[in-house]
Amino acid sequence: ALYSAVSRALERRPNVTFELVAVAPTSGGAARIALNTNKARHYAESVMRSLQRMGMPTGRIRLSARTSQTAQANEVHLYPN
């Protein structure tokens, strides 16, 4: 699914860049939030490595992290820019 989505974005805009966002839930107190943030970032880094194995240059991927009150679990979002 990741390969298909990235391929379609590149077909439409060959110079597209991507924002890869690690999203962690805000429930459970400060320690739980920190743990979830680290886990979400680890998952996002794994997705970034997958993109690199597909041939995507690192300079076209921006990695960031945030928390979300609506997230129920750690998530990774990929946005074309």
Short mmCIF file of N, CA, C and O in Angstrom, two decimals:
data_model
loop_
_atom_site.label_atom_id
_atom_site.label_comp_id
_atom_site.label_asym_id
_atom_site.label_seq_id
_atom_site.Cartn_x
_atom_site.Cartn_y
_atom_site.Cartn_z
N ALA A 1 0.83 -1.20 0.00
CA ALA A 1 0.00 0.00 0.00
C ALA A 1 0.87 1.27 0.00
O ALA A 1 0.56 2.23 -0.69
N LEU A 2 1.94 1.23 0.79
CA LEU A 2 2.84 2.39 0.85
C LEU A 2 3.47 2.64 -0.51
O LEU A 2 3.49 3.78 -0.99
N TYR A 3 3.97 1.60 -1.14
CA TYR A 3 4.60 1.73 -2.45
C TYR A 3 3.62 2.31 -3.47
O TYR A 3 3.97 3.21 -4.23
N SER A 4 2.39 1.82 -3.48
CA SER A 4 1.38 2.30 -4.43
C SER A 4 1.07 3.78 -4.21
O SER A 4 0.99 4.56 -5.16
N ALA A 5 0.90 4.17 -2.95
CA ALA A 5 0.57 5.56 -2.65
C ALA A 5 1.71 6.50 -3.04
O ALA A 5 1.48 7.56 -3.64
N VAL A 6 2.92 6.11 -2.73
CA VAL A 6 4.08 6.94 -3.07
C VAL A 6 4.27 7.00 -4.58
O VAL A 6 4.54 8.07 -5.14
N SER A 7 4.08 5.89 -5.25
CA SER A 7 4.21 5.85 -6.71
C SER A 7 3.20 6.77 -7.38
O SER A 7 3.54 7.51 -8.31
N ARG A 8 1.95 6.75 -6.90
CA ARG A 8 0.92 7.63 -7.48
C ARG A 8 1.28 9.10 -7.26
O ARG A 8 1.11 9.93 -8.15
N ALA A 9 1.77 9.43 -6.07
CA ALA A 9 2.15 10.81 -5.79
C ALA A 9 3.30 11.25 -6.70
O ALA A 9 3.30 12.36 -7.22
N LEU A 10 4.26 10.35 -6.92
CA LEU A 10 5.40 10.68 -7.80
C LEU A 10 4.98 10.80 -9.26
O LEU A 10 5.54 11.61 -10.00
N GLU A 11 3.99 10.02 -9.68
CA GLU A 11 3.48 10.14 -11.05
C GLU A 11 2.84 11.50 -11.26
O GLU A 11 3.02 12.12 -12.31
N ARG A 12 2.10 11.96 -10.28
CA ARG A 12 1.40 13.25 -10.39
C ARG A 12 2.36 14.42 -10.29
O ARG A 12 2.21 15.43 -10.98
N ARG A 13 3.33 14.30 -9.36
CA ARG A 13 4.29 15.38 -9.13
C ARG A 13 5.67 14.76 -8.90
O ARG A 13 6.00 14.39 -7.78
N PRO A 14 6.46 14.64 -9.95
CA PRO A 14 7.77 13.97 -9.83
C PRO A 14 8.71 14.57 -8.78
O PRO A 14 9.57 13.87 -8.27
N ASN A 15 8.55 15.83 -8.45
CA ASN A 15 9.43 16.46 -7.46
C ASN A 15 8.80 16.54 -6.06
O ASN A 15 9.28 17.29 -5.21
N VAL A 16 7.77 15.76 -5.83
CA VAL A 16 7.06 15.80 -4.55
C VAL A 16 8.00 15.43 -3.40
O VAL A 16 8.93 14.64 -3.55
N THR A 17 7.78 16.08 -2.27
CA THR A 17 8.45 15.72 -1.03
C THR A 17 7.38 15.19 -0.08
O THR A 17 6.18 15.37 -0.32
N PHE A 18 7.80 14.54 0.98
CA PHE A 18 6.85 13.92 1.90
C PHE A 18 7.14 14.34 3.32
O PHE A 18 8.29 14.47 3.73
N GLU A 19 6.08 14.53 4.08
CA GLU A 19 6.18 14.75 5.52
C GLU A 19 5.71 13.48 6.20
O GLU A 19 4.58 13.03 6.00
N LEU A 20 6.59 12.88 6.97
CA LEU A 20 6.32 11.66 7.70
C LEU A 20 6.14 12.05 9.16
O LEU A 20 7.06 12.60 9.78
N VAL A 21 4.94 11.82 9.71
CA VAL A 21 4.61 12.30 11.05
C VAL A 21 4.33 11.13 11.98
O VAL A 21 3.44 10.31 11.70
N ALA A 22 5.08 11.06 13.07
CA ALA A 22 4.83 10.08 14.13
C ALA A 22 3.79 10.69 15.06
O ALA A 22 4.00 11.78 15.59
N VAL A 23 2.67 10.01 15.25
CA VAL A 23 1.58 10.53 16.07
C VAL A 23 1.38 9.60 17.27
O VAL A 23 1.19 8.40 17.11
N ALA A 24 1.42 10.19 18.47
CA ALA A 24 1.25 9.42 19.70
C ALA A 24 0.02 9.93 20.45
O ALA A 24 -0.25 11.13 20.46
N PRO A 25 -0.73 9.03 21.09
CA PRO A 25 -1.88 9.47 21.90
C PRO A 25 -1.42 10.21 23.15
O PRO A 25 -0.31 10.02 23.63
N THR A 26 -2.30 11.05 23.68
CA THR A 26 -1.96 11.86 24.85
C THR A 26 -2.52 11.28 26.15
O THR A 26 -2.46 11.93 27.18
N SER A 27 -3.03 10.08 26.12
CA SER A 27 -3.61 9.49 27.33
C SER A 27 -2.55 8.80 28.17
O SER A 27 -1.52 8.36 27.67
N GLY A 28 -2.78 8.74 29.49
CA GLY A 28 -1.94 7.94 30.36
C GLY A 28 -0.88 8.67 31.15
O GLY A 28 -0.05 8.02 31.78
N GLY A 29 -0.84 9.96 31.15
CA GLY A 29 0.15 10.68 31.94
C GLY A 29 1.45 10.91 31.19
O GLY A 29 1.68 10.38 30.10
N ALA A 30 2.32 11.69 31.79
CA ALA A 30 3.56 12.13 31.13
C ALA A 30 4.47 10.97 30.74
O ALA A 30 5.03 10.97 29.65
N ALA A 31 4.63 10.00 31.61
CA ALA A 31 5.51 8.87 31.29
C ALA A 31 4.97 8.06 30.12
O ALA A 31 5.72 7.67 29.22
N ARG A 32 3.69 7.81 30.11
CA ARG A 32 3.06 7.04 29.02
C ARG A 32 3.15 7.82 27.71
O ARG A 32 3.41 7.25 26.65
N ILE A 33 2.94 9.12 27.76
CA ILE A 33 3.03 9.95 26.56
C ILE A 33 4.45 9.90 26.00
O ILE A 33 4.64 9.76 24.79
N ALA A 34 5.45 10.01 26.87
CA ALA A 34 6.84 9.95 26.41
C ALA A 34 7.14 8.59 25.78
O ALA A 34 7.78 8.52 24.73
N LEU A 35 6.69 7.53 26.39
CA LEU A 35 6.90 6.19 25.84
C LEU A 35 6.21 6.04 24.49
O LEU A 35 6.81 5.55 23.53
N ASN A 36 4.96 6.49 24.39
CA ASN A 36 4.23 6.41 23.13
C ASN A 36 4.89 7.26 22.05
O ASN A 36 4.94 6.85 20.88
N THR A 37 5.39 8.44 22.41
CA THR A 37 6.06 9.30 21.45
C THR A 37 7.30 8.62 20.89
O THR A 37 7.55 8.64 19.68
N ASN A 38 8.08 7.98 21.77
CA ASN A 38 9.27 7.25 21.31
C ASN A 38 8.89 6.08 20.41
O ASN A 38 9.55 5.85 19.38
N LYS A 39 7.85 5.34 20.77
CA LYS A 39 7.42 4.22 19.94
C LYS A 39 6.92 4.70 18.58
O LYS A 39 7.25 4.11 17.55
N ALA A 40 6.11 5.76 18.57
CA ALA A 40 5.59 6.28 17.31
C ALA A 40 6.74 6.75 16.42
O ALA A 40 6.74 6.52 15.21
N ARG A 41 7.72 7.40 17.01
CA ARG A 41 8.88 7.86 16.22
C ARG A 41 9.66 6.66 15.66
O ARG A 41 10.10 6.69 14.51
N HIS A 42 9.80 5.62 16.45
CA HIS A 42 10.46 4.40 15.97
C HIS A 42 9.70 3.82 14.77
O HIS A 42 10.31 3.43 13.78
N TYR A 43 8.38 3.78 14.85
CA TYR A 43 7.57 3.28 13.73
C TYR A 43 7.76 4.16 12.50
O TYR A 43 7.87 3.65 11.38
N ALA A 44 7.78 5.48 12.69
CA ALA A 44 7.97 6.40 11.57
C ALA A 44 9.35 6.22 10.94
O ALA A 44 9.49 6.27 9.71
N GLU A 45 10.35 6.00 11.76
CA GLU A 45 11.70 5.76 11.23
C GLU A 45 11.74 4.47 10.41
O GLU A 45 12.44 4.38 9.41
N SER A 46 10.96 3.48 10.82
CA SER A 46 10.86 2.23 10.06
C SER A 46 10.23 2.48 8.69
O SER A 46 10.68 1.94 7.67
N VAL A 47 9.20 3.31 8.66
CA VAL A 47 8.57 3.67 7.39
C VAL A 47 9.55 4.44 6.53
O VAL A 47 9.64 4.22 5.32
N MET A 48 10.34 5.32 7.14
CA MET A 48 11.33 6.08 6.37
C MET A 48 12.36 5.12 5.75
O MET A 48 12.73 5.29 4.59
N ARG A 49 12.80 4.13 6.49
CA ARG A 49 13.74 3.16 5.93
C ARG A 49 13.10 2.40 4.77
O ARG A 49 13.76 2.12 3.76
N SER A 50 11.82 2.09 4.88
CA SER A 50 11.11 1.43 3.77
C SER A 50 11.08 2.31 2.54
O SER A 50 11.31 1.85 1.42
N LEU A 51 10.81 3.60 2.73
CA LEU A 51 10.80 4.54 1.62
C LEU A 51 12.18 4.62 0.98
O LEU A 51 12.31 4.68 -0.25
N GLN A 52 13.23 4.62 1.80
CA GLN A 52 14.59 4.68 1.27
C GLN A 52 14.91 3.42 0.48
O GLN A 52 15.56 3.49 -0.57
N ARG A 53 14.47 2.26 0.95
CA ARG A 53 14.69 1.02 0.20
C ARG A 53 13.95 1.04 -1.14
O ARG A 53 14.36 0.38 -2.09
N MET A 54 12.88 1.81 -1.22
CA MET A 54 12.14 1.97 -2.48
C MET A 54 12.83 2.95 -3.42
O MET A 54 12.39 3.15 -4.54
N GLY A 55 13.90 3.60 -2.94
CA GLY A 55 14.64 4.52 -3.78
C GLY A 55 14.38 5.99 -3.51
O GLY A 55 14.89 6.86 -4.21
N MET A 56 13.60 6.29 -2.48
CA MET A 56 13.28 7.68 -2.16
C MET A 56 14.49 8.31 -1.45
O MET A 56 14.94 7.81 -0.42
N PRO A 57 15.03 9.41 -2.00
CA PRO A 57 16.15 10.08 -1.33
C PRO A 57 15.72 10.65 0.03
O PRO A 57 14.62 11.18 0.17
N THR A 58 16.60 10.56 0.99
CA THR A 58 16.31 11.05 2.34
C THR A 58 15.94 12.53 2.35
O THR A 58 15.10 12.94 3.14
N GLY A 59 16.55 13.30 1.47
CA GLY A 59 16.28 14.73 1.42
C GLY A 59 14.86 15.08 1.01
O GLY A 59 14.44 16.22 1.16
N ARG A 60 14.11 14.11 0.53
CA ARG A 60 12.72 14.38 0.13
C ARG A 60 11.72 13.95 1.19
O ARG A 60 10.51 13.99 0.98
N ILE A 61 12.24 13.53 2.36
CA ILE A 61 11.37 13.08 3.45
C ILE A 61 11.69 13.91 4.69
O ILE A 61 12.83 14.00 5.12
N ARG A 62 10.68 14.53 5.26
CA ARG A 62 10.85 15.27 6.51
C ARG A 62 10.13 14.51 7.61
O ARG A 62 8.95 14.19 7.49
N LEU A 63 10.82 14.20 8.68
CA LEU A 63 10.27 13.42 9.78
C LEU A 63 9.96 14.34 10.95
O LEU A 63 10.79 15.17 11.34
N SER A 64 8.75 14.21 11.50
CA SER A 64 8.38 15.00 12.67
C SER A 64 7.51 14.13 13.58
O SER A 64 7.09 13.03 13.20
N ALA A 65 7.25 14.63 14.78
CA ALA A 65 6.44 13.90 15.75
C ALA A 65 5.47 14.86 16.42
O ALA A 65 5.78 16.06 16.58
N ARG A 66 4.32 14.32 16.80
CA ARG A 66 3.35 15.13 17.54
C ARG A 66 2.47 14.20 18.36
O ARG A 66 2.47 12.98 18.16
N THR A 67 1.71 14.78 19.27
CA THR A 67 0.73 14.02 20.03
C THR A 67 -0.66 14.41 19.56
O THR A 67 -0.85 15.47 18.96
N SER A 68 -1.61 13.53 19.83
CA SER A 68 -2.98 13.77 19.41
C SER A 68 -3.95 13.26 20.47
O SER A 68 -3.80 12.13 20.95
N GLN A 69 -4.92 14.08 20.82
CA GLN A 69 -5.94 13.66 21.77
C GLN A 69 -6.90 12.65 21.17
O GLN A 69 -7.54 11.89 21.89
N THR A 70 -7.00 12.61 19.84
CA THR A 70 -7.93 11.68 19.20
C THR A 70 -7.30 10.34 18.84
O THR A 70 -8.01 9.39 18.57
N ALA A 71 -5.98 10.26 18.86
CA ALA A 71 -5.32 9.00 18.53
C ALA A 71 -5.54 8.00 19.67
O ALA A 71 -5.40 8.34 20.84
N GLN A 72 -5.88 6.78 19.31
CA GLN A 72 -6.08 5.72 20.29
C GLN A 72 -4.85 4.85 20.44
O GLN A 72 -4.72 4.09 21.39
N ALA A 73 -3.96 4.92 19.44
CA ALA A 73 -2.73 4.13 19.41
C ALA A 73 -1.69 4.93 18.64
O ALA A 73 -2.01 5.97 18.05
N ASN A 74 -0.46 4.46 18.66
CA ASN A 74 0.59 5.13 17.90
C ASN A 74 0.27 5.00 16.41
O ASN A 74 -0.19 3.95 15.96
N GLU A 75 0.51 6.08 15.67
CA GLU A 75 0.20 6.12 14.25
C GLU A 75 1.37 6.75 13.49
O GLU A 75 2.16 7.47 14.07
N VAL A 76 1.42 6.47 12.20
CA VAL A 76 2.37 7.12 11.31
C VAL A 76 1.56 7.66 10.13
O VAL A 76 0.83 6.92 9.50
N HIS A 77 1.69 8.96 9.88
CA HIS A 77 1.00 9.60 8.77
C HIS A 77 2.04 10.03 7.74
O HIS A 77 3.10 10.52 8.10
N LEU A 78 1.69 9.89 6.48
CA LEU A 78 2.56 10.32 5.38
C LEU A 78 1.79 11.31 4.52
O LEU A 78 0.73 10.98 3.99
N TYR A 79 2.32 12.53 4.41
CA TYR A 79 1.67 13.58 3.63
C TYR A 79 2.57 14.02 2.48
O TYR A 79 3.74 14.34 2.71
N PRO A 80 2.03 14.09 1.26
CA PRO A 80 2.80 14.67 0.17
C PRO A 80 2.81 16.19 0.32
O PRO A 80 1.81 16.78 0.74
N ASN A 81 3.91 16.81 -0.02
CA ASN A 81 4.01 18.29 0.02
C ASN A 81 4.16 18.81 -1.39
O ASN A 81 4.75 18.25 -2.22
#
